[in-house]
Amino acid sequence: MTPYRELNKEQLQVLKAQLEKEFEEVKAKGLNLDMSRGKPSKKQLELAMDMLEELKSTDKLKCEAGIDCRNYGLLEGIPEARRLLGAMTEVTPDKIIIFGNSSLNVMFDTISRSMTHGVCGNTPWCKLDKVKFLCPAPGYDRHFKITEYFGIEMITVPMTPTGPDMDIVEKLVSSDDAIKGIWCVPKYSNPQGITYSEETVKRFARLKPAAPDFRIFWDNAYCIHHLYEEKDFLLEILEECEKAGNPDLAYKFLSTSKVSFPGSGIAAVAASPRNLEDIKKHMSIQTIGHDKINQLRHVRFFKDIDGMHEHMKKHAEILRPKFEAVENTLEKEIGGLGIGEWTNPKGGYFISFESMEGCAKAIVAKAAEAGVKMTDAGATYPYGKDPHDSNIRIAPSFPTLEELQTATEIFVLSVKLVSVEKLLAE
Ligand SMILES: Cc1ncc(COP(=O)(O)O)c(C=O)c1O
């Protein structure tokens, strides 16, 4: 296929007329398809339905600690849930606390607590003139919304195929004590599906922050969410931090949102003993305890980490054909045209698409015109502003395979049309 840039003006005009005709035809179908949010499909949700049958009789409601899970007690979570989620994120049960139904909620609370009460005895962030956060981008829009909400200045750090650009991270973190944290999705990142390399993780663990209350917000949301037998490997950050003499440097967040039920799973934080004590001081004021019935239900259903891995294989069976449908259509339709690049992740929930500079917003608008909803262009950058207007997040999980195929075809048509228009305008 001839790259679009090599076509002359007349050829581009002919192509534009063809694409416009095709576009009007699909638009006339009045479709309503959604590739915007990383939600499991109905079929995936069905996989965990038996969990709801687990606690039917009263003799099943005691946890290992001998406590009736229907009643108050065990602020840190039931032992078996700490063991299960600990195994999920590769830490021992004493290093993890179980929370409620959402890890994003815990991240919000962590920032909120740092603002009002400070981190481990340091000055509350709200009393400082300036608080800054590093935001590897493209990244997760809801992370950026949290820091924006608290008025924290966000600094974009470019992503590389091995994780955030660590030269920049090291330089900024060691030279500016207003920088208090960094958002990271280290495995099958949202949206690129990148897993940080061993070198990147080691460099994170060896950071020498100017601020004593700097923390890495290590959002391990996709830790066991593999699509293939051949899995990405991520070095365990807390152990690396300990080895580097920086035990308190990172908080690890995770949940079972995309293992069991989003919004009805269980979330957790893993961290050093000092960080966990700091968290618990506040948590004990905030709540008498989280939902232990749900914790118990999860453990009874999955049994152990092996059970969880087996369950994730069933998710992968459903998700893999969807990822491949998008990737194959992109390759077939625009491979070699020089109008877009995309990632082929081995896990997680997203494919990241890079259009020609200055085209992403127009592509998303074009797809919407034909009834395909995408994540807003720009959402993957702090303040919703992509400096190159080129990144688009594709979420293949929710639609059926058939819907996804149609939606992807409309997406590539939108990419082609906007790219031709851009080249003609140049
Ligand atoms: C990176 C990342 N973290 C956290 C979440 C939300 O997790 P939870 O449902 O536990 O709040 C998502 C959901 O898409 C995500 O992509």
Tab-separated table of C-alpha atoms and ligand atoms in Angstrom:
chain	number	residue	atom	x	y	z
A	1	MET	CA	0.000	0.000	0.000
A	2	THR	CA	1.275	3.452	-0.861
A	3	PRO	CA	1.819	5.664	2.147
A	4	TYR	CA	-0.620	8.592	2.070
A	5	ARG	CA	2.254	11.093	2.195
A	6	GLU	CA	3.490	9.820	-1.176
A	7	LEU	CA	0.158	10.520	-2.914
A	8	ASN	CA	-0.125	13.738	-4.921
A	9	LYS	CA	-2.945	16.215	-4.513
A	10	GLU	CA	-5.147	14.752	-7.253
A	11	GLN	CA	-4.756	11.225	-5.884
A	12	LEU	CA	-5.632	12.455	-2.401
A	13	GLN	CA	-8.736	14.191	-3.734
A	14	VAL	CA	-9.932	11.035	-5.503
A	15	LEU	CA	-9.306	9.050	-2.321
A	16	LYS	CA	-11.160	11.625	-0.247
A	17	ALA	CA	-14.238	11.397	-2.470
A	18	GLN	CA	-14.228	7.578	-2.197
A	19	LEU	CA	-13.826	7.642	1.582
A	20	GLU	CA	-16.579	10.254	1.963
A	21	LYS	CA	-18.955	8.063	-0.006
A	22	GLU	CA	-18.120	5.045	2.179
A	23	PHE	CA	-18.527	7.178	5.267
A	24	GLU	CA	-21.995	8.438	4.259
A	25	GLU	CA	-23.075	4.832	3.707
A	26	VAL	CA	-22.088	3.697	7.225
A	27	LYS	CA	-23.435	6.872	8.775
A	28	ALA	CA	-26.824	6.132	7.224
A	29	LYS	CA	-26.958	2.873	9.192
A	30	GLY	CA	-27.501	4.909	12.386
A	31	LEU	CA	-25.245	2.684	14.527
A	32	ASN	CA	-24.683	3.070	18.249
A	33	LEU	CA	-21.412	1.388	19.315
A	34	ASP	CA	-19.106	2.039	22.267
A	35	MET	CA	-15.318	1.562	22.374
A	36	SER	CA	-14.795	4.134	25.107
A	37	ARG	CA	-14.548	2.539	28.564
A	38	GLY	CA	-12.613	-0.461	29.802
A	39	LYS	CA	-15.542	-2.463	31.063
A	40	PRO	CA	-15.848	-6.260	30.984
A	41	SER	CA	-18.585	-7.577	28.695
A	42	LYS	CA	-21.697	-9.329	29.974
A	43	LYS	CA	-20.162	-12.673	29.041
A	44	GLN	CA	-17.177	-11.959	31.303
A	45	LEU	CA	-19.431	-10.938	34.191
A	46	GLU	CA	-21.266	-14.248	33.878
A	47	LEU	CA	-18.008	-16.071	34.694
A	48	ALA	CA	-18.171	-15.143	38.375
A	49	MET	CA	-21.895	-15.598	38.990
A	50	ASP	CA	-21.355	-18.662	41.184
A	51	MET	CA	-19.665	-16.374	43.680
A	52	LEU	CA	-23.117	-15.160	44.660
A	53	GLU	CA	-24.046	-18.676	45.743
A	54	GLU	CA	-21.048	-19.131	48.057
A	55	LEU	CA	-22.361	-17.961	51.440
A	56	LYS	CA	-25.872	-19.359	51.520
A	57	SER	CA	-25.740	-21.131	54.903
A	58	THR	CA	-24.853	-19.451	58.214
A	59	ASP	CA	-22.172	-21.989	59.104
A	60	LYS	CA	-20.116	-20.667	56.186
A	61	LEU	CA	-19.860	-17.102	57.439
A	62	LYS	CA	-16.895	-17.363	59.796
A	63	CYS	CA	-13.488	-16.432	58.475
A	64	GLU	CA	-10.210	-18.106	59.458
A	65	ALA	CA	-9.819	-15.741	62.401
A	66	GLY	CA	-13.034	-17.181	63.824
A	67	ILE	CA	-14.961	-13.950	63.322
A	68	ASP	CA	-18.481	-13.866	61.935
A	69	CYS	CA	-18.089	-11.869	58.725
A	70	ARG	CA	-21.574	-10.430	59.092
A	71	ASN	CA	-20.420	-8.406	62.061
A	72	TYR	CA	-17.862	-5.677	62.811
A	73	GLY	CA	-14.200	-6.589	63.238
A	74	LEU	CA	-10.899	-6.994	61.421
A	75	LEU	CA	-10.204	-3.493	60.133
A	76	GLU	CA	-7.387	-4.733	57.895
A	77	GLY	CA	-9.526	-7.380	56.205
A	78	ILE	CA	-9.990	-11.097	56.798
A	79	PRO	CA	-6.738	-13.122	56.795
A	80	GLU	CA	-7.688	-15.247	53.791
A	81	ALA	CA	-8.474	-12.165	51.668
A	82	ARG	CA	-5.133	-10.600	52.636
A	83	ARG	CA	-3.447	-13.814	51.584
A	84	LEU	CA	-5.321	-13.966	48.263
A	85	LEU	CA	-4.827	-10.342	47.235
A	86	GLY	CA	-1.296	-10.458	48.632
A	87	ALA	CA	-0.557	-13.331	46.257
A	88	MET	CA	-2.180	-11.393	43.417
A	89	THR	CA	0.299	-8.571	43.899
A	90	GLU	CA	3.194	-10.739	45.121
A	91	VAL	CA	3.493	-9.625	48.738
A	92	THR	CA	3.023	-11.446	52.042
A	93	PRO	CA	-0.341	-10.977	53.856
A	94	ASP	CA	1.192	-8.726	56.536
A	95	LYS	CA	2.075	-6.167	53.845
A	96	ILE	CA	-1.475	-5.683	52.581
A	97	ILE	CA	-4.722	-4.124	53.814
A	98	ILE	CA	-8.078	-4.885	52.236
A	99	PHE	CA	-10.348	-1.949	51.499
A	100	GLY	CA	-13.763	-1.559	49.909
A	101	ASN	CA	-15.008	-1.958	46.393
A	102	SER	CA	-12.665	0.348	44.442
A	103	SER	CA	-8.926	0.924	44.234
A	104	LEU	CA	-9.518	4.319	42.608
A	105	ASN	CA	-11.372	5.298	45.756
A	106	VAL	CA	-8.331	4.286	47.831
A	107	MET	CA	-6.039	6.347	45.592
A	108	PHE	CA	-8.347	9.336	45.995
A	109	ASP	CA	-8.335	8.867	49.786
A	110	THR	CA	-4.544	8.570	49.804
A	111	ILE	CA	-4.165	11.927	48.086
A	112	SER	CA	-6.922	13.447	50.213
A	113	ARG	CA	-5.248	12.245	53.440
A	114	SER	CA	-1.867	13.547	52.287
A	115	MET	CA	-3.454	16.931	51.614
A	116	THR	CA	-5.145	17.258	55.012
A	117	HIS	CA	-2.850	15.287	57.332
A	118	GLY	CA	0.428	14.776	55.500
A	119	VAL	CA	2.401	11.612	54.837
A	120	CYS	CA	4.012	9.843	57.838
A	121	GLY	CA	4.236	12.993	59.974
A	122	ASN	CA	5.317	15.386	57.209
A	123	THR	CA	3.605	18.747	56.570
A	124	PRO	CA	0.118	18.340	55.093
A	125	TRP	CA	0.312	19.136	51.411
A	126	CYS	CA	-2.482	21.713	51.713
A	127	LYS	CA	-0.140	23.867	53.831
A	128	LEU	CA	2.532	23.974	51.150
A	129	ASP	CA	2.725	26.689	48.484
A	130	LYS	CA	2.985	24.200	45.709
A	131	VAL	CA	2.411	20.471	45.273
A	132	LYS	CA	3.345	18.730	42.037
A	133	PHE	CA	2.833	15.248	40.616
A	134	LEU	CA	4.521	13.471	37.744
A	135	CYS	CA	2.120	12.025	35.201
A	136	PRO	CA	3.547	9.550	32.686
A	137	ALA	CA	1.438	10.032	29.569
A	138	PRO	CA	-0.424	8.663	27.776
A	139	GLY	CA	-1.886	7.438	31.066
A	140	TYR	CA	-5.104	6.752	32.951
A	141	ASP	CA	-7.512	9.679	32.771
A	142	ARG	CA	-9.034	9.072	36.205
A	143	HIS	CA	-5.620	9.323	37.901
A	144	PHE	CA	-5.128	12.723	36.335
A	145	LYS	CA	-8.617	13.812	37.369
A	146	ILE	CA	-7.801	13.080	41.026
A	147	THR	CA	-4.664	15.230	41.099
A	148	GLU	CA	-6.415	17.952	39.101
A	149	TYR	CA	-9.318	17.911	41.579
A	150	PHE	CA	-6.946	18.637	44.473
A	151	GLY	CA	-5.240	21.470	42.600
A	152	ILE	CA	-1.969	19.543	42.306
A	153	GLU	CA	0.191	20.734	39.429
A	154	MET	CA	0.687	17.914	36.951
A	155	ILE	CA	3.900	17.485	34.985
A	156	THR	CA	3.748	15.240	31.936
A	157	VAL	CA	6.509	12.637	31.606
A	158	PRO	CA	6.738	10.846	28.252
A	159	MET	CA	6.194	7.096	28.165
A	160	THR	CA	8.754	4.894	26.409
A	161	PRO	CA	8.384	1.206	25.457
A	162	THR	CA	10.008	0.298	28.813
A	163	GLY	CA	7.990	2.644	31.033
A	164	PRO	CA	8.185	6.339	31.911
A	165	ASP	CA	11.313	8.191	30.721
A	166	MET	CA	13.419	7.540	33.818
A	167	ASP	CA	16.083	10.140	32.996
A	168	ILE	CA	13.400	12.796	33.339
A	169	VAL	CA	11.790	11.172	36.396
A	170	GLU	CA	15.127	10.926	38.255
A	171	LYS	CA	16.126	14.481	37.416
A	172	LEU	CA	12.814	16.032	38.475
A	173	VAL	CA	12.226	13.928	41.605
A	174	SER	CA	15.724	14.550	42.977
A	175	SER	CA	15.733	18.277	42.318
A	176	ASP	CA	12.264	19.530	43.302
A	177	ASP	CA	10.799	18.901	46.774
A	178	ALA	CA	7.373	20.118	45.619
A	179	ILE	CA	7.095	16.883	43.615
A	180	LYS	CA	5.238	14.525	45.931
A	181	GLY	CA	4.286	11.626	43.742
A	182	ILE	CA	4.042	9.888	40.417
A	183	TRP	CA	1.160	7.919	38.880
A	184	CYS	CA	2.231	4.543	37.482
A	185	VAL	CA	0.351	1.661	35.871
A	186	PRO	CA	3.361	-0.650	35.698
A	187	LYS	CA	1.848	-3.730	34.074
A	188	TYR	CA	-0.151	-3.735	30.842
A	189	SER	CA	-0.456	0.018	31.302
A	190	ASN	CA	-3.587	1.973	30.572
A	191	PRO	CA	-3.736	2.764	27.665
A	192	GLN	CA	-0.586	1.387	25.954
A	193	GLY	CA	-0.362	-2.077	27.494
A	194	ILE	CA	3.297	-1.466	28.355
A	195	THR	CA	4.978	-3.386	31.185
A	196	TYR	CA	7.830	-1.560	32.880
A	197	SER	CA	11.203	-3.222	32.327
A	198	GLU	CA	13.327	-4.580	35.189
A	199	GLU	CA	15.694	-1.655	34.709
A	200	THR	CA	12.823	0.842	35.020
A	201	VAL	CA	11.532	-0.769	38.227
A	202	LYS	CA	15.038	-0.795	39.719
A	203	ARG	CA	15.509	2.868	38.835
A	204	PHE	CA	12.186	3.655	40.508
A	205	ALA	CA	13.267	1.804	43.651
A	206	ARG	CA	16.587	3.679	43.715
A	207	LEU	CA	15.085	7.168	43.354
A	208	LYS	CA	16.490	9.787	45.685
A	209	PRO	CA	13.574	12.180	46.091
A	210	ALA	CA	14.170	15.710	47.315
A	211	ALA	CA	10.855	15.413	49.227
A	212	PRO	CA	10.811	12.994	52.202
A	213	ASP	CA	7.084	12.451	51.590
A	214	PHE	CA	7.425	11.592	47.895
A	215	ARG	CA	5.568	8.375	47.043
A	216	ILE	CA	5.223	6.228	43.942
A	217	PHE	CA	1.544	5.470	43.286
A	218	TRP	CA	2.007	2.001	41.776
A	219	ASP	CA	-1.428	1.094	40.432
A	220	ASN	CA	-1.126	-2.621	39.754
A	221	ALA	CA	-4.637	-2.766	38.267
A	222	TYR	CA	-3.747	-5.324	35.566
A	223	CYS	CA	-1.349	-7.561	37.515
A	224	ILE	CA	-2.887	-10.903	36.482
A	225	HIS	CA	-4.745	-9.765	33.371
A	226	HIS	CA	-2.819	-11.675	30.700
A	227	LEU	CA	-4.205	-12.319	27.220
A	228	TYR	CA	-1.658	-14.987	26.252
A	229	GLU	CA	0.246	-17.870	27.798
A	230	GLU	CA	3.397	-15.858	27.165
A	231	LYS	CA	3.120	-13.233	29.887
A	232	ASP	CA	4.876	-9.959	30.580
A	233	PHE	CA	7.050	-10.013	33.697
A	234	LEU	CA	7.089	-7.170	36.207
A	235	LEU	CA	9.624	-6.930	38.991
A	236	GLU	CA	8.049	-6.600	42.468
A	237	ILE	CA	8.516	-2.979	43.501
A	238	LEU	CA	8.257	-3.173	47.319
A	239	GLU	CA	11.047	-5.731	47.542
A	240	GLU	CA	13.205	-3.631	45.194
A	241	CYS	CA	12.547	-0.545	47.340
A	242	GLU	CA	13.599	-2.447	50.452
A	243	LYS	CA	16.770	-3.676	48.767
A	244	ALA	CA	17.576	-0.122	47.714
A	245	GLY	CA	17.145	1.150	51.279
A	246	ASN	CA	13.931	2.999	50.331
A	247	PRO	CA	11.270	0.799	51.988
A	248	ASP	CA	8.621	3.511	52.216
A	249	LEU	CA	8.872	4.788	48.663
A	250	ALA	CA	5.855	3.068	47.052
A	251	TYR	CA	2.183	2.334	47.617
A	252	LYS	CA	0.800	-0.541	45.576
A	253	PHE	CA	-2.881	-0.470	44.689
A	254	LEU	CA	-4.961	-3.268	43.199
A	255	SER	CA	-8.477	-4.628	42.992
A	256	THR	CA	-10.505	-7.496	41.640
A	257	SER	CA	-12.637	-5.144	39.542
A	258	LYS	CA	-11.682	-6.867	36.306
A	259	VAL	CA	-11.365	-10.286	37.893
A	260	SER	CA	-14.813	-10.556	39.506
A	261	PHE	CA	-17.215	-7.583	39.244
A	262	PRO	CA	-16.234	-3.934	38.602
A	263	GLY	CA	-17.683	-1.858	41.403
A	264	SER	CA	-18.418	-4.966	43.470
A	265	GLY	CA	-14.965	-6.471	43.804
A	266	ILE	CA	-12.405	-5.904	46.550
A	267	ALA	CA	-9.559	-3.410	46.586
A	268	ALA	CA	-6.310	-3.387	48.532
A	269	VAL	CA	-3.114	-1.480	49.285
A	270	ALA	CA	0.271	-3.074	49.810
A	271	ALA	CA	3.050	-1.037	51.395
A	272	SER	CA	5.825	-0.964	53.994
A	273	PRO	CA	4.939	-1.388	57.711
A	274	ARG	CA	5.473	2.361	58.271
A	275	ASN	CA	3.185	3.349	55.415
A	276	LEU	CA	0.537	0.817	56.478
A	277	GLU	CA	0.578	2.217	60.039
A	278	ASP	CA	0.137	5.732	58.640
A	279	ILE	CA	-2.775	4.570	56.492
A	280	LYS	CA	-4.410	2.651	59.344
A	281	LYS	CA	-4.324	5.666	61.687
A	282	HIS	CA	-6.692	7.430	59.328
A	283	MET	CA	-8.624	4.389	58.244
A	284	SER	CA	-9.601	3.592	61.828
A	285	ILE	CA	-11.321	6.968	62.061
A	286	GLN	CA	-12.899	6.631	58.642
A	287	THR	CA	-14.543	3.210	59.064
A	288	ILE	CA	-15.127	0.371	61.528
A	289	GLY	CA	-14.368	-2.003	58.713
A	290	HIS	CA	-15.029	-2.833	55.089
A	291	ASP	CA	-17.351	-5.427	53.581
A	292	LYS	CA	-16.068	-8.765	54.901
A	293	ILE	CA	-18.943	-10.726	53.409
A	294	ASN	CA	-17.675	-9.760	49.971
A	295	GLN	CA	-14.100	-10.586	50.965
A	296	LEU	CA	-15.158	-14.029	52.135
A	297	ARG	CA	-17.272	-14.627	49.040
A	298	HIS	CA	-14.269	-13.828	46.849
A	299	VAL	CA	-11.960	-16.195	48.722
A	300	ARG	CA	-14.484	-19.015	48.759
A	301	PHE	CA	-15.042	-18.626	45.027
A	302	PHE	CA	-11.408	-18.336	43.853
A	303	LYS	CA	-9.918	-20.463	46.691
A	304	ASP	CA	-6.340	-19.383	46.023
A	305	ILE	CA	-4.144	-17.589	43.506
A	306	ASP	CA	-4.113	-20.651	41.229
A	307	GLY	CA	-7.903	-20.512	41.116
A	308	MET	CA	-7.674	-16.851	40.230
A	309	HIS	CA	-5.200	-17.500	37.414
A	310	GLU	CA	-7.497	-20.214	36.031
A	311	HIS	CA	-10.382	-17.766	36.152
A	312	MET	CA	-8.348	-15.110	34.331
A	313	LYS	CA	-7.714	-17.601	31.527
A	314	LYS	CA	-11.478	-17.667	30.943
A	315	HIS	CA	-11.484	-13.869	30.688
A	316	ALA	CA	-8.576	-14.090	28.242
A	317	GLU	CA	-10.507	-16.550	26.050
A	318	ILE	CA	-13.205	-13.894	25.655
A	319	LEU	CA	-10.911	-10.871	25.398
A	320	ARG	CA	-8.157	-12.199	23.130
A	321	PRO	CA	-10.284	-12.501	19.954
A	322	LYS	CA	-11.486	-8.944	20.522
A	323	PHE	CA	-7.986	-7.505	20.809
A	324	GLU	CA	-6.944	-9.491	17.748
A	325	ALA	CA	-9.973	-8.331	15.757
A	326	VAL	CA	-8.985	-4.705	16.365
A	327	GLU	CA	-5.282	-5.310	15.711
A	328	ASN	CA	-5.923	-7.295	12.517
A	329	THR	CA	-8.323	-4.702	11.151
A	330	LEU	CA	-5.886	-1.896	11.886
A	331	GLU	CA	-3.082	-3.813	10.164
A	332	LYS	CA	-5.192	-4.770	7.151
A	333	GLU	CA	-6.713	-1.350	6.623
A	334	ILE	CA	-4.008	1.129	7.555
A	335	GLY	CA	-0.787	-0.862	7.974
A	336	GLY	CA	1.950	0.802	5.924
A	337	LEU	CA	-0.095	3.923	5.127
A	338	GLY	CA	1.886	6.085	7.545
A	339	ILE	CA	-1.260	7.507	9.128
A	340	GLY	CA	-1.252	5.700	12.453
A	341	GLU	CA	0.564	3.391	14.822
A	342	TRP	CA	-0.829	1.222	17.574
A	343	THR	CA	0.202	-1.117	20.380
A	344	ASN	CA	-0.352	-4.909	20.434
A	345	PRO	CA	-0.515	-5.569	24.177
A	346	LYS	CA	-0.160	-9.007	25.763
A	347	GLY	CA	-2.581	-8.111	28.551
A	348	GLY	CA	-4.700	-5.443	30.193
A	349	TYR	CA	-7.726	-3.712	28.729
A	350	PHE	CA	-6.588	-1.257	26.080
A	351	ILE	CA	-4.949	-0.652	22.734
A	352	SER	CA	-3.348	2.746	22.258
A	353	PHE	CA	-3.520	4.424	18.861
A	354	GLU	CA	-1.282	7.263	17.649
A	355	SER	CA	-2.633	9.210	14.703
A	356	MET	CA	-0.771	11.766	12.627
A	357	GLU	CA	-0.126	14.884	14.690
A	358	GLY	CA	-3.197	17.095	15.125
A	359	CYS	CA	-5.753	14.465	14.031
A	360	ALA	CA	-6.978	12.668	17.181
A	361	LYS	CA	-9.805	15.038	18.126
A	362	ALA	CA	-11.110	15.104	14.558
A	363	ILE	CA	-10.958	11.281	14.297
A	364	VAL	CA	-12.906	10.793	17.522
A	365	ALA	CA	-15.492	13.345	16.341
A	366	LYS	CA	-15.742	11.675	12.952
A	367	ALA	CA	-16.267	8.219	14.487
A	368	ALA	CA	-18.948	9.693	16.766
A	369	GLU	CA	-20.715	11.121	13.725
A	370	ALA	CA	-21.069	7.550	12.440
A	371	GLY	CA	-22.269	6.262	15.831
A	372	VAL	CA	-19.004	4.997	17.372
A	373	LYS	CA	-18.141	6.348	20.794
A	374	MET	CA	-14.423	6.494	21.641
A	375	THR	CA	-12.668	7.835	24.765
A	376	ASP	CA	-12.333	11.623	24.360
A	377	ALA	CA	-9.130	12.526	22.558
A	378	GLY	CA	-6.777	14.171	25.043
A	379	ALA	CA	-8.172	12.219	28.020
A	380	THR	CA	-4.950	10.225	28.310
A	381	TYR	CA	-2.979	13.410	29.144
A	382	PRO	CA	-3.039	15.667	32.225
A	383	TYR	CA	-5.758	18.358	31.992
A	384	GLY	CA	-7.187	16.472	28.985
A	385	LYS	CA	-4.641	18.157	26.731
A	386	ASP	CA	-2.597	15.989	24.414
A	387	PRO	CA	0.179	18.305	23.160
A	388	HIS	CA	0.318	16.459	19.830
A	389	ASP	CA	-3.418	15.748	19.560
A	390	SER	CA	-2.532	12.229	18.441
A	391	ASN	CA	-3.377	9.662	21.136
A	392	ILE	CA	-6.622	7.683	21.096
A	393	ARG	CA	-7.471	4.934	23.566
A	394	ILE	CA	-9.286	1.923	22.166
A	395	ALA	CA	-11.232	-0.238	24.634
A	396	PRO	CA	-12.180	-3.515	22.928
A	397	SER	CA	-13.702	-5.359	25.912
A	398	PHE	CA	-17.332	-4.276	26.169
A	399	PRO	CA	-18.929	-4.668	22.714
A	400	THR	CA	-19.639	-8.080	21.222
A	401	LEU	CA	-17.086	-9.316	18.688
A	402	GLU	CA	-19.446	-8.460	15.859
A	403	GLU	CA	-20.102	-4.930	17.151
A	404	LEU	CA	-16.403	-4.434	17.722
A	405	GLN	CA	-15.556	-5.444	14.168
A	406	THR	CA	-18.021	-2.884	12.783
A	407	ALA	CA	-16.847	-0.211	15.229
A	408	THR	CA	-13.199	-0.778	14.261
A	409	GLU	CA	-14.008	-0.542	10.568
A	410	ILE	CA	-15.718	2.794	11.189
A	411	PHE	CA	-12.764	3.909	13.268
A	412	VAL	CA	-10.240	3.123	10.518
A	413	LEU	CA	-12.444	4.847	7.973
A	414	SER	CA	-12.474	7.930	10.216
A	415	VAL	CA	-8.681	7.739	10.552
A	416	LYS	CA	-8.251	7.571	6.777
A	417	LEU	CA	-10.644	10.401	6.072
A	418	VAL	CA	-9.220	12.785	8.664
A	419	SER	CA	-5.646	11.963	7.579
A	420	VAL	CA	-6.432	12.687	3.909
A	421	GLU	CA	-8.088	15.976	4.899
A	422	LYS	CA	-5.052	16.888	6.976
A	423	LEU	CA	-2.633	16.140	4.112
A	424	LEU	CA	-4.722	18.136	1.650
A	425	ALA	CA	-4.737	21.080	4.043
A	426	GLU	CA	-0.952	21.023	4.466
B	1	LIG	C1	-5.248	1.706	35.740
B	1	LIG	C2	-6.556	1.580	36.430
B	1	LIG	N1	-6.625	1.724	37.752
B	1	LIG	C3	-7.783	1.632	38.413
B	1	LIG	C4	-8.964	1.396	37.745
B	1	LIG	C5	-10.229	1.340	38.509
B	1	LIG	O1	-10.159	0.359	39.484
B	1	LIG	P1	-11.250	0.156	40.591
B	1	LIG	O2	-12.463	-0.401	39.957
B	1	LIG	O3	-10.598	-0.781	41.551
B	1	LIG	O4	-11.540	1.493	41.240
B	1	LIG	C6	-8.946	1.225	36.356
B	1	LIG	C7	-10.190	0.997	35.615
B	1	LIG	O5	-10.264	1.092	34.417
B	1	LIG	C8	-7.713	1.336	35.686
B	1	LIG	O6	-7.627	1.206	34.355
